[in-house]
Amino acid sequence: MLELPDIAIGAISAAIIASFFSFLGLIIAKEQKTSEFRQAWIDSLRNEISQLIASANAIHGAMTSQRLESVTSAWNVVRDDFVAINEAAARIRLRLNPNEELSKAVLAKIEEIEGLLAPGKLPDYTELNQKEKELVSQASALLKEEWRRVKKGEPTFRVAKWGVVVAMLLLVAVVTFSFWDKPGVDSENGEPANRVESSPSE
């Protein structure tokens, strides 16, 4: 069996380690960027839900505090808030996956709030307030789940992390076995050490 000199084993091991950690660095950088995007997604969704609730309350306040004589006058008062609700709701729908249960719950509450604010209807404040609380509760559950993903890291990163541990253990085992398998060498003259065999007793 061909035996590699110690310097060759060291060079090969160093090259493997350098290549592996270079590849790992690329994975970590990519997954870190994904986590940053996910965090930005969380912040944006929180802002959009807040905007939707604030605009809904503004519409209700305008309709109940002012004497609106016609649909035109009502529209002139609450137009900006209706536009803000529509924009926020559209952005939320584009962000969420309608096939996920937590997202479904949030989208359902948004539709219920939009139904209470339909043109020509004076929304009941108690019912509107209850729907808003339910929306906040459902959105909190969704945001908590997304934040948990950010803290744990992306799946590829978690796999790579454990892959590093396994690869390092295997590398240490291979290098240790390579040195262990070599015959003993006399440290003074570089020749194989003589084995002392005990002669049979006479």
Tab-separated table of C-alpha atoms in Angstrom:
chain	number	residue	atom	x	y	z
A	1	MET	CA	0.000	0.000	0.000
A	2	LEU	CA	1.363	3.425	-0.963
A	3	GLU	CA	2.165	5.519	2.092
A	4	LEU	CA	2.142	9.300	1.819
A	5	PRO	CA	4.794	11.286	3.656
A	6	ASP	CA	3.689	13.385	6.602
A	7	ILE	CA	4.168	16.655	4.713
A	8	ALA	CA	1.888	15.456	1.905
A	9	ILE	CA	-0.816	14.427	4.356
A	10	GLY	CA	-0.582	17.827	6.019
A	11	ALA	CA	-0.828	19.678	2.713
A	12	ILE	CA	-3.815	17.643	1.571
A	13	SER	CA	-5.568	18.131	4.906
A	14	ALA	CA	-4.957	21.885	4.811
A	15	ALA	CA	-6.332	22.108	1.249
A	16	ILE	CA	-9.441	20.156	2.182
A	17	ILE	CA	-10.064	22.315	5.238
A	18	ALA	CA	-9.541	25.553	3.283
A	19	SER	CA	-11.885	24.459	0.484
A	20	PHE	CA	-14.531	23.296	2.908
A	21	PHE	CA	-14.552	26.494	4.930
A	22	SER	CA	-14.579	28.586	1.759
A	23	PHE	CA	-17.687	26.733	0.620
A	24	LEU	CA	-19.210	27.076	4.097
A	25	GLY	CA	-18.554	30.822	4.019
A	26	LEU	CA	-20.546	31.152	0.801
A	27	ILE	CA	-23.456	29.244	2.330
A	28	ILE	CA	-23.430	31.356	5.507
A	29	ALA	CA	-23.323	34.618	3.524
A	30	LYS	CA	-26.273	33.552	1.377
A	31	GLU	CA	-28.355	32.346	4.310
A	32	GLN	CA	-27.527	35.469	6.311
A	33	LYS	CA	-28.839	37.611	3.472
A	34	THR	CA	-32.005	35.489	3.346
A	35	SER	CA	-32.517	36.049	7.081
A	36	GLU	CA	-32.090	39.800	6.571
A	37	PHE	CA	-34.756	39.751	3.858
A	38	ARG	CA	-37.049	37.787	6.178
A	39	GLN	CA	-36.529	40.346	8.959
A	40	ALA	CA	-37.339	43.186	6.563
A	41	TRP	CA	-40.465	41.251	5.513
A	42	ILE	CA	-41.555	41.036	9.153
A	43	ASP	CA	-41.063	44.768	9.724
A	44	SER	CA	-42.955	45.685	6.559
A	45	LEU	CA	-45.887	43.404	7.352
A	46	ARG	CA	-46.138	44.872	10.843
A	47	ASN	CA	-46.214	48.405	9.418
A	48	GLU	CA	-48.839	47.528	6.802
A	49	ILE	CA	-51.191	45.941	9.343
A	50	SER	CA	-50.786	48.977	11.593
A	51	GLN	CA	-51.599	51.257	8.652
A	52	LEU	CA	-54.716	49.250	7.805
A	53	ILE	CA	-56.044	49.404	11.377
A	54	ALA	CA	-55.259	53.101	11.727
A	55	SER	CA	-57.065	53.924	8.475
A	56	ALA	CA	-60.084	51.805	9.440
A	57	ASN	CA	-60.397	53.700	12.707
A	58	ALA	CA	-60.017	57.016	10.892
A	59	ILE	CA	-62.850	56.097	8.509
A	60	HIS	CA	-65.128	55.123	11.372
A	61	GLY	CA	-64.293	58.292	13.280
A	62	ALA	CA	-64.966	60.499	10.260
A	63	MET	CA	-68.296	58.836	9.526
A	64	THR	CA	-69.572	59.097	13.084
A	65	SER	CA	-68.288	62.557	14.030
A	66	GLN	CA	-69.347	64.467	10.909
A	67	ARG	CA	-72.752	64.988	9.384
A	68	LEU	CA	-72.385	63.596	5.878
A	69	GLU	CA	-75.271	64.592	3.624
A	70	SER	CA	-74.393	62.477	0.583
A	71	VAL	CA	-72.156	59.689	-0.678
A	72	THR	CA	-70.033	62.320	-2.437
A	73	SER	CA	-69.420	64.278	0.731
A	74	ALA	CA	-68.620	61.061	2.620
A	75	TRP	CA	-66.146	59.999	-0.052
A	76	ASN	CA	-64.419	63.388	0.027
A	77	VAL	CA	-63.878	63.027	3.784
A	78	VAL	CA	-62.626	59.439	3.942
A	79	ARG	CA	-61.122	59.036	0.478
A	80	ASP	CA	-57.487	59.129	1.593
A	81	ASP	CA	-58.107	56.571	4.343
A	82	PHE	CA	-59.915	54.215	1.954
A	83	VAL	CA	-56.984	54.465	-0.461
A	84	ALA	CA	-54.572	53.745	2.398
A	85	ILE	CA	-56.572	50.667	3.455
A	86	ASN	CA	-56.688	49.331	-0.087
A	87	GLU	CA	-52.965	49.828	-0.545
A	88	ALA	CA	-52.102	48.198	2.793
A	89	ALA	CA	-54.451	45.264	2.156
A	90	ALA	CA	-53.015	44.736	-1.329
A	91	ARG	CA	-49.432	44.720	-0.034
A	92	ILE	CA	-50.352	42.275	2.733
A	93	ARG	CA	-52.032	39.916	0.258
A	94	LEU	CA	-48.960	40.008	-1.963
A	95	ARG	CA	-46.709	39.150	0.986
A	96	LEU	CA	-48.688	36.254	2.409
A	97	ASN	CA	-49.030	32.712	1.137
A	98	PRO	CA	-52.770	31.960	0.885
A	99	ASN	CA	-52.056	28.234	1.304
A	100	GLU	CA	-50.574	28.576	4.818
A	101	GLU	CA	-52.940	28.383	7.775
A	102	LEU	CA	-51.563	31.411	9.656
A	103	SER	CA	-51.699	33.515	6.506
A	104	LYS	CA	-55.256	32.363	5.783
A	105	ALA	CA	-56.377	33.561	9.205
A	106	VAL	CA	-54.853	37.018	8.680
A	107	LEU	CA	-56.339	37.383	5.193
A	108	ALA	CA	-59.774	36.321	6.459
A	109	LYS	CA	-59.757	39.045	9.136
A	110	ILE	CA	-58.754	41.665	6.592
A	111	GLU	CA	-61.701	40.692	4.407
A	112	GLU	CA	-64.045	40.942	7.395
A	113	ILE	CA	-62.778	44.441	8.205
A	114	GLU	CA	-63.159	45.499	4.582
A	115	GLY	CA	-66.725	44.170	4.668
A	116	LEU	CA	-67.552	46.341	7.666
A	117	LEU	CA	-66.231	49.391	5.814
A	118	ALA	CA	-68.158	48.772	2.591
A	119	PRO	CA	-69.474	51.944	0.887
A	120	GLY	CA	-72.847	53.108	2.188
A	121	LYS	CA	-72.495	51.338	5.546
A	122	LEU	CA	-71.811	52.918	8.914
A	123	PRO	CA	-69.477	50.454	10.659
A	124	ASP	CA	-70.337	49.399	14.180
A	125	TYR	CA	-67.410	50.451	16.361
A	126	THR	CA	-67.675	47.495	18.754
A	127	GLU	CA	-67.649	44.974	15.933
A	128	LEU	CA	-64.877	46.806	14.085
A	129	ASN	CA	-62.761	46.977	17.230
A	130	GLN	CA	-63.241	43.251	17.836
A	131	LYS	CA	-62.190	42.387	14.273
A	132	GLU	CA	-59.119	44.585	14.638
A	133	LYS	CA	-58.126	42.786	17.857
A	134	GLU	CA	-58.558	39.438	16.137
A	135	LEU	CA	-56.431	40.644	13.230
A	136	VAL	CA	-53.680	41.740	15.617
A	137	SER	CA	-53.817	38.362	17.375
A	138	GLN	CA	-53.598	36.397	14.117
A	139	ALA	CA	-50.848	38.650	12.783
A	140	SER	CA	-48.871	38.271	16.029
A	141	ALA	CA	-48.941	34.494	15.661
A	142	LEU	CA	-47.716	34.796	12.066
A	143	LEU	CA	-44.954	37.247	12.977
A	144	LYS	CA	-43.870	35.077	15.896
A	145	GLU	CA	-43.492	32.091	13.581
A	146	GLU	CA	-41.438	34.122	11.104
A	147	TRP	CA	-39.247	35.500	13.903
A	148	ARG	CA	-38.658	31.936	15.128
A	149	ARG	CA	-37.373	31.057	11.665
A	150	VAL	CA	-35.026	34.041	11.724
A	151	LYS	CA	-33.566	33.013	15.090
A	152	LYS	CA	-33.098	29.387	14.063
A	153	GLY	CA	-31.528	30.320	10.746
A	154	GLU	CA	-32.344	29.080	7.298
A	155	PRO	CA	-32.588	25.276	6.776
A	156	THR	CA	-29.508	25.200	4.539
A	157	PHE	CA	-27.482	26.977	7.212
A	158	ARG	CA	-28.559	24.512	9.892
A	159	VAL	CA	-27.605	21.572	7.685
A	160	ALA	CA	-24.256	23.168	6.851
A	161	LYS	CA	-23.541	23.807	10.524
A	162	TRP	CA	-23.930	20.153	11.421
A	163	GLY	CA	-22.112	19.187	8.246
A	164	VAL	CA	-19.078	21.091	9.514
A	165	VAL	CA	-19.071	19.109	12.748
A	166	VAL	CA	-19.325	15.763	10.951
A	167	ALA	CA	-16.705	16.685	8.343
A	168	MET	CA	-14.228	17.856	10.960
A	169	LEU	CA	-14.658	14.672	12.986
A	170	LEU	CA	-14.112	12.550	9.882
A	171	LEU	CA	-11.037	14.561	8.917
A	172	VAL	CA	-9.524	14.205	12.380
A	173	ALA	CA	-10.217	10.468	12.284
A	174	VAL	CA	-8.562	10.069	8.856
A	175	VAL	CA	-5.464	12.061	9.822
A	176	THR	CA	-5.156	10.247	13.146
A	177	PHE	CA	-5.462	6.874	11.439
A	178	SER	CA	-2.821	7.839	8.859
A	179	PHE	CA	-0.267	8.662	11.546
A	180	TRP	CA	-1.253	5.735	13.723
A	181	ASP	CA	-0.791	3.310	10.826
A	182	LYS	CA	2.829	4.337	10.176
A	183	PRO	CA	5.623	2.207	11.650
A	184	GLY	CA	7.630	3.743	14.457
A	185	VAL	CA	10.597	5.899	13.476
A	186	ASP	CA	13.740	6.415	15.527
A	187	SER	CA	13.845	10.130	16.332
A	188	GLU	CA	17.682	10.212	16.282
A	189	ASN	CA	18.642	8.648	12.955
A	190	GLY	CA	15.313	8.665	11.050
A	191	GLU	CA	15.356	4.884	10.656
A	192	PRO	CA	12.671	2.516	11.820
A	193	ALA	CA	13.106	1.883	15.485
A	194	ASN	CA	14.403	-1.565	16.378
A	195	ARG	CA	11.971	-3.660	18.247
A	196	VAL	CA	13.328	-5.331	21.365
A	197	GLU	CA	12.253	-8.892	21.512
A	198	SER	CA	12.650	-10.804	24.669
A	199	SER	CA	14.664	-13.973	24.255
A	200	PRO	CA	13.176	-17.106	25.604
A	201	SER	CA	14.431	-17.879	29.061
A	202	GLU	CA	16.878	-20.717	29.284
